[in-house]
Amino acid sequence: MGAGHGHVLYRESDSPVHRLPPEVKIVAMVVFTIAVVATPRAAFWAFGAYAVLVAVVAALARVGPRWLLSRALIELPFVLFAVALPFLGSGDRVEVLGLRLSEDGLHGAWNILAKGTLGVLASLLLAATTTTRDLIVGLDRLHCPQVLTQIATFMLRYLDVLVGEARRMRVARISRGDDPRFLWQLRGFAAGIGALFLRAFERGERVYLAMLSRGYTGRMPAVWQGEGAASVGQWLVAATVPVLAVSVAATAVVLS
């Protein structure tokens, strides 16, 4: 973990959002998402306000709308489900562009699209401004259960090793004439998966024994106590967006 690991969503920059400690960004994203989910679906103006907040944070983080929207396509299955709701929903029907659609289905589709899209965009902004290693450090500083942070740490540290091992096994298999592209060739592929699992298990056992010999007691170092933890001022700066989001949600609930 000392070398640091990036990920495909992280965008290197020196923006104010990038410089914030990871724990404050995690809390801000979670509180913002909760506020969005708690907003009544009929409060259309509130979702416009949330979109403005996301756009402001993206501008401060120097993350372009094209990058955000292209990565947001991950929610496409939910979009397809939402599009089907007006046709499959029950209750009163309204005519839209010559089609008789369910009124409840239209509200449900809007609810899924608006809240899902805002949640995905908030998560993408967190991923774009925080490395995977810093995310784990932030979770540890927030006193996330050690077993979870340790599993994530080891997964991050050795994922590239396992991917490289799988790649070498695939090259060796193909060089011996076995290229499982058809159903009747899946036996070789399944055997490779089993061998990779056994190698990963054996490697994990060796790593664990090596850690024990170096004084590992079942807990990772308490990095949340170390240098780089968020100051009061940084917490206050990061609280701007979630506080505004909670205010918008509370107003929407009262007005509804």
Short mmCIF file of C-alpha atoms in Angstrom, two decimals:
data_model
loop_
_atom_site.label_atom_id
_atom_site.label_comp_id
_atom_site.label_asym_id
_atom_site.label_seq_id
_atom_site.Cartn_x
_atom_site.Cartn_y
_atom_site.Cartn_z
CA MET A 1 0.00 0.00 0.00
CA GLY A 2 2.94 2.31 0.41
CA ALA A 3 3.41 2.71 -3.35
CA GLY A 4 -0.14 3.92 -3.85
CA HIS A 5 -2.60 2.59 -6.35
CA GLY A 6 -4.79 4.52 -8.74
CA HIS A 7 -7.87 3.36 -10.56
CA VAL A 8 -9.52 3.95 -13.91
CA LEU A 9 -11.93 6.57 -12.57
CA TYR A 10 -9.37 8.71 -10.75
CA ARG A 11 -8.38 11.95 -12.51
CA GLU A 12 -5.08 13.43 -11.46
CA SER A 13 -5.42 17.11 -10.58
CA ASP A 14 -4.56 19.72 -7.96
CA SER A 15 -8.09 21.01 -7.46
CA PRO A 16 -9.51 22.09 -4.08
CA VAL A 17 -11.68 18.97 -4.04
CA HIS A 18 -8.70 16.69 -4.68
CA ARG A 19 -6.82 18.26 -1.76
CA LEU A 20 -9.58 17.55 0.75
CA PRO A 21 -8.94 14.55 3.06
CA PRO A 22 -10.79 11.42 1.90
CA GLU A 23 -12.89 11.01 5.04
CA VAL A 24 -14.63 14.38 4.60
CA LYS A 25 -15.42 13.61 0.97
CA ILE A 26 -16.89 10.22 1.87
CA VAL A 27 -19.14 11.71 4.54
CA ALA A 28 -20.19 14.56 2.25
CA MET A 29 -21.13 12.13 -0.55
CA VAL A 30 -23.11 9.85 1.77
CA VAL A 31 -25.05 12.71 3.37
CA PHE A 32 -25.76 14.27 -0.04
CA THR A 33 -27.08 10.94 -1.36
CA ILE A 34 -29.29 10.44 1.70
CA ALA A 35 -30.73 13.93 1.24
CA VAL A 36 -31.49 13.19 -2.42
CA VAL A 37 -33.19 9.89 -1.61
CA ALA A 38 -35.27 11.50 1.16
CA THR A 39 -36.62 14.19 -1.17
CA PRO A 40 -40.25 13.75 -2.31
CA ARG A 41 -40.39 12.79 -5.96
CA ALA A 42 -42.83 15.61 -6.77
CA ALA A 43 -40.38 18.31 -5.62
CA PHE A 44 -38.94 18.87 -9.09
CA TRP A 45 -37.25 22.13 -8.11
CA ALA A 46 -35.25 20.31 -5.41
CA PHE A 47 -33.64 17.96 -7.93
CA GLY A 48 -32.69 20.98 -10.03
CA ALA A 49 -30.96 22.42 -6.96
CA TYR A 50 -29.10 19.15 -6.42
CA ALA A 51 -27.97 19.18 -10.04
CA VAL A 52 -26.58 22.69 -9.56
CA LEU A 53 -24.63 21.51 -6.48
CA VAL A 54 -23.18 18.59 -8.46
CA ALA A 55 -22.22 20.93 -11.31
CA VAL A 56 -20.47 23.33 -8.91
CA VAL A 57 -18.47 20.52 -7.29
CA ALA A 58 -17.56 19.12 -10.71
CA ALA A 59 -16.34 22.55 -11.81
CA LEU A 60 -14.24 22.94 -8.65
CA ALA A 61 -12.83 19.43 -9.15
CA ARG A 62 -12.11 20.17 -12.84
CA VAL A 63 -14.13 17.18 -13.98
CA GLY A 64 -15.84 17.83 -17.30
CA PRO A 65 -19.50 17.02 -18.02
CA ARG A 66 -18.54 14.77 -20.93
CA TRP A 67 -16.43 12.59 -18.63
CA LEU A 68 -19.19 12.42 -16.03
CA LEU A 69 -21.98 11.61 -18.47
CA SER A 70 -20.00 8.93 -20.30
CA ARG A 71 -19.22 7.14 -17.01
CA ALA A 72 -22.81 7.58 -15.82
CA LEU A 73 -23.90 5.12 -18.52
CA ILE A 74 -23.37 2.44 -15.88
CA GLU A 75 -26.94 3.17 -14.74
CA LEU A 76 -28.34 2.29 -18.18
CA PRO A 77 -30.13 -0.90 -16.95
CA PHE A 78 -32.03 1.19 -14.38
CA VAL A 79 -32.87 3.72 -17.08
CA LEU A 80 -34.38 0.98 -19.25
CA PHE A 81 -36.42 -0.24 -16.28
CA ALA A 82 -37.61 3.31 -15.58
CA VAL A 83 -38.64 3.80 -19.22
CA ALA A 84 -40.81 0.69 -19.01
CA LEU A 85 -42.68 1.85 -15.88
CA PRO A 86 -45.07 4.30 -17.62
CA PHE A 87 -46.21 1.51 -19.94
CA LEU A 88 -46.46 -1.22 -17.29
CA GLY A 89 -47.75 0.83 -14.36
CA SER A 90 -51.36 0.73 -13.17
CA GLY A 91 -53.72 3.48 -12.06
CA ASP A 92 -54.88 6.58 -13.91
CA ARG A 93 -53.70 7.11 -17.47
CA VAL A 94 -52.55 10.32 -19.12
CA GLU A 95 -51.90 10.97 -22.80
CA VAL A 96 -48.32 11.97 -23.69
CA LEU A 97 -47.36 12.37 -27.35
CA GLY A 98 -50.26 10.17 -28.38
CA LEU A 99 -49.41 7.43 -25.88
CA ARG A 100 -51.56 6.57 -22.87
CA LEU A 101 -49.15 6.20 -19.99
CA SER A 102 -49.59 5.40 -16.32
CA GLU A 103 -49.44 8.48 -14.14
CA ASP A 104 -47.94 6.51 -11.24
CA GLY A 105 -45.49 4.94 -13.68
CA LEU A 106 -44.37 8.37 -14.89
CA HIS A 107 -43.75 9.54 -11.34
CA GLY A 108 -41.90 6.30 -10.54
CA ALA A 109 -39.73 6.62 -13.64
CA TRP A 110 -38.85 10.21 -12.77
CA ASN A 111 -38.04 9.17 -9.19
CA ILE A 112 -35.64 6.46 -10.35
CA LEU A 113 -33.98 8.58 -13.03
CA ALA A 114 -33.52 11.71 -10.92
CA LYS A 115 -32.31 10.07 -7.72
CA GLY A 116 -30.28 7.37 -9.44
CA THR A 117 -28.51 9.81 -11.74
CA LEU A 118 -27.64 12.22 -8.93
CA GLY A 119 -26.35 9.37 -6.77
CA VAL A 120 -24.20 8.01 -9.62
CA LEU A 121 -22.78 11.47 -10.39
CA ALA A 122 -21.93 12.05 -6.72
CA SER A 123 -20.16 8.67 -6.55
CA LEU A 124 -18.26 9.42 -9.77
CA LEU A 125 -17.07 12.75 -8.38
CA LEU A 126 -15.80 10.98 -5.26
CA ALA A 127 -14.00 8.37 -7.37
CA ALA A 128 -12.57 11.02 -9.73
CA THR A 129 -11.05 13.03 -6.90
CA THR A 130 -9.91 10.25 -4.53
CA THR A 131 -7.56 7.36 -5.18
CA THR A 132 -8.59 3.87 -4.13
CA ARG A 133 -5.91 3.83 -1.43
CA ASP A 134 -7.16 7.14 -0.02
CA LEU A 135 -10.72 5.80 0.03
CA ILE A 136 -9.60 2.94 2.25
CA VAL A 137 -7.63 5.34 4.45
CA GLY A 138 -10.70 7.55 4.73
CA LEU A 139 -12.87 4.61 5.75
CA ASP A 140 -10.31 3.62 8.36
CA ARG A 141 -10.24 7.16 9.75
CA LEU A 142 -14.03 6.99 10.01
CA HIS A 143 -13.61 3.91 12.20
CA CYS A 144 -14.99 1.50 9.62
CA PRO A 145 -14.65 -2.11 10.93
CA GLN A 146 -11.03 -3.19 10.62
CA VAL A 147 -11.92 -6.48 8.97
CA LEU A 148 -13.52 -4.62 6.06
CA THR A 149 -10.67 -2.19 5.55
CA GLN A 150 -8.11 -4.99 5.78
CA ILE A 151 -9.91 -7.08 3.18
CA ALA A 152 -10.14 -4.06 0.88
CA THR A 153 -6.46 -3.26 1.46
CA PHE A 154 -5.26 -6.74 0.59
CA MET A 155 -7.60 -6.93 -2.41
CA LEU A 156 -6.21 -3.65 -3.72
CA ARG A 157 -2.63 -4.67 -3.05
CA TYR A 158 -2.80 -8.08 -4.73
CA LEU A 159 -5.46 -7.60 -7.40
CA ASP A 160 -2.85 -6.70 -10.01
CA VAL A 161 -0.83 -9.74 -9.00
CA LEU A 162 -3.81 -12.07 -9.53
CA VAL A 163 -4.70 -10.42 -12.84
CA GLY A 164 -1.13 -10.92 -14.04
CA GLU A 165 -1.23 -14.55 -12.91
CA ALA A 166 -4.48 -15.13 -14.78
CA ARG A 167 -3.01 -13.53 -17.90
CA ARG A 168 0.04 -15.78 -17.80
CA MET A 169 -2.14 -18.85 -17.31
CA ARG A 170 -4.26 -17.85 -20.30
CA VAL A 171 -1.20 -17.37 -22.51
CA ALA A 172 0.15 -20.77 -21.43
CA ARG A 173 -3.20 -22.41 -22.17
CA ILE A 174 -3.48 -20.84 -25.63
CA SER A 175 0.14 -21.76 -26.47
CA ARG A 176 -0.87 -25.39 -25.88
CA GLY A 177 -3.76 -25.20 -28.32
CA ASP A 178 -6.59 -24.67 -25.83
CA ASP A 179 -8.60 -21.54 -26.63
CA PRO A 180 -12.05 -21.98 -24.99
CA ARG A 181 -14.35 -20.04 -27.30
CA PHE A 182 -17.09 -22.62 -27.52
CA LEU A 183 -19.32 -24.34 -25.00
CA TRP A 184 -17.59 -27.71 -25.25
CA GLN A 185 -14.24 -26.05 -24.44
CA LEU A 186 -15.33 -24.57 -21.13
CA ARG A 187 -13.84 -27.44 -19.16
CA GLY A 188 -10.34 -26.04 -19.62
CA PHE A 189 -11.49 -22.57 -18.63
CA ALA A 190 -13.13 -23.89 -15.47
CA ALA A 191 -9.99 -25.83 -14.59
CA GLY A 192 -7.97 -22.62 -15.00
CA ILE A 193 -10.30 -20.76 -12.63
CA GLY A 194 -9.88 -23.52 -10.05
CA ALA A 195 -6.09 -23.45 -10.37
CA LEU A 196 -6.09 -19.66 -10.01
CA PHE A 197 -8.15 -19.93 -6.84
CA LEU A 198 -5.73 -22.45 -5.34
CA ARG A 199 -2.74 -20.28 -6.23
CA ALA A 200 -4.43 -17.23 -4.71
CA PHE A 201 -5.20 -19.18 -1.52
CA GLU A 202 -1.63 -20.43 -1.21
CA ARG A 203 -0.23 -16.95 -1.87
CA GLY A 204 -2.55 -15.47 0.74
CA GLU A 205 -1.38 -18.02 3.32
CA ARG A 206 2.27 -17.22 2.61
CA VAL A 207 1.61 -13.49 2.90
CA TYR A 208 -0.26 -13.98 6.17
CA LEU A 209 2.58 -16.03 7.67
CA ALA A 210 5.09 -13.39 6.54
CA MET A 211 3.00 -10.69 8.21
CA LEU A 212 2.83 -12.68 11.45
CA SER A 213 6.61 -12.99 11.46
CA ARG A 214 6.82 -9.20 11.22
CA GLY A 215 4.59 -8.55 14.21
CA TYR A 216 1.09 -8.48 12.68
CA THR A 217 -1.51 -8.81 15.47
CA GLY A 218 -4.74 -8.81 13.47
CA ARG A 219 -5.08 -5.03 13.11
CA MET A 220 -3.67 -2.63 10.58
CA PRO A 221 -1.93 0.56 11.80
CA ALA A 222 -4.35 3.20 13.04
CA VAL A 223 -3.81 5.56 10.10
CA TRP A 224 -6.72 7.72 11.18
CA GLN A 225 -4.49 9.00 13.98
CA GLY A 226 -1.66 9.83 11.64
CA GLU A 227 -0.68 12.93 9.74
CA GLY A 228 -3.12 14.09 7.08
CA ALA A 229 -6.34 13.65 9.02
CA ALA A 230 -8.95 16.33 8.35
CA SER A 231 -8.86 19.54 10.34
CA VAL A 232 -11.93 21.37 11.65
CA GLY A 233 -11.67 23.89 8.83
CA GLN A 234 -11.64 21.15 6.19
CA TRP A 235 -14.69 19.52 7.77
CA LEU A 236 -16.50 22.87 7.64
CA VAL A 237 -15.57 23.44 3.99
CA ALA A 238 -16.66 19.94 2.98
CA ALA A 239 -19.91 20.32 4.94
CA THR A 240 -21.10 23.09 2.63
CA VAL A 241 -22.61 20.81 -0.01
CA PRO A 242 -24.28 18.27 2.32
CA VAL A 243 -25.68 21.04 4.54
CA LEU A 244 -27.20 22.76 1.50
CA ALA A 245 -28.55 19.42 0.28
CA VAL A 246 -30.14 18.64 3.65
CA SER A 247 -31.68 22.13 3.71
CA VAL A 248 -33.17 21.61 0.25
CA ALA A 249 -34.53 18.18 1.26
CA ALA A 250 -36.05 19.52 4.48
CA THR A 251 -37.71 22.39 2.60
CA ALA A 252 -39.07 19.98 -0.01
CA VAL A 253 -40.54 17.74 2.69
CA VAL A 254 -42.19 20.69 4.44
CA LEU A 255 -43.66 22.12 1.24
CA SER A 256 -44.98 18.75 0.13
#
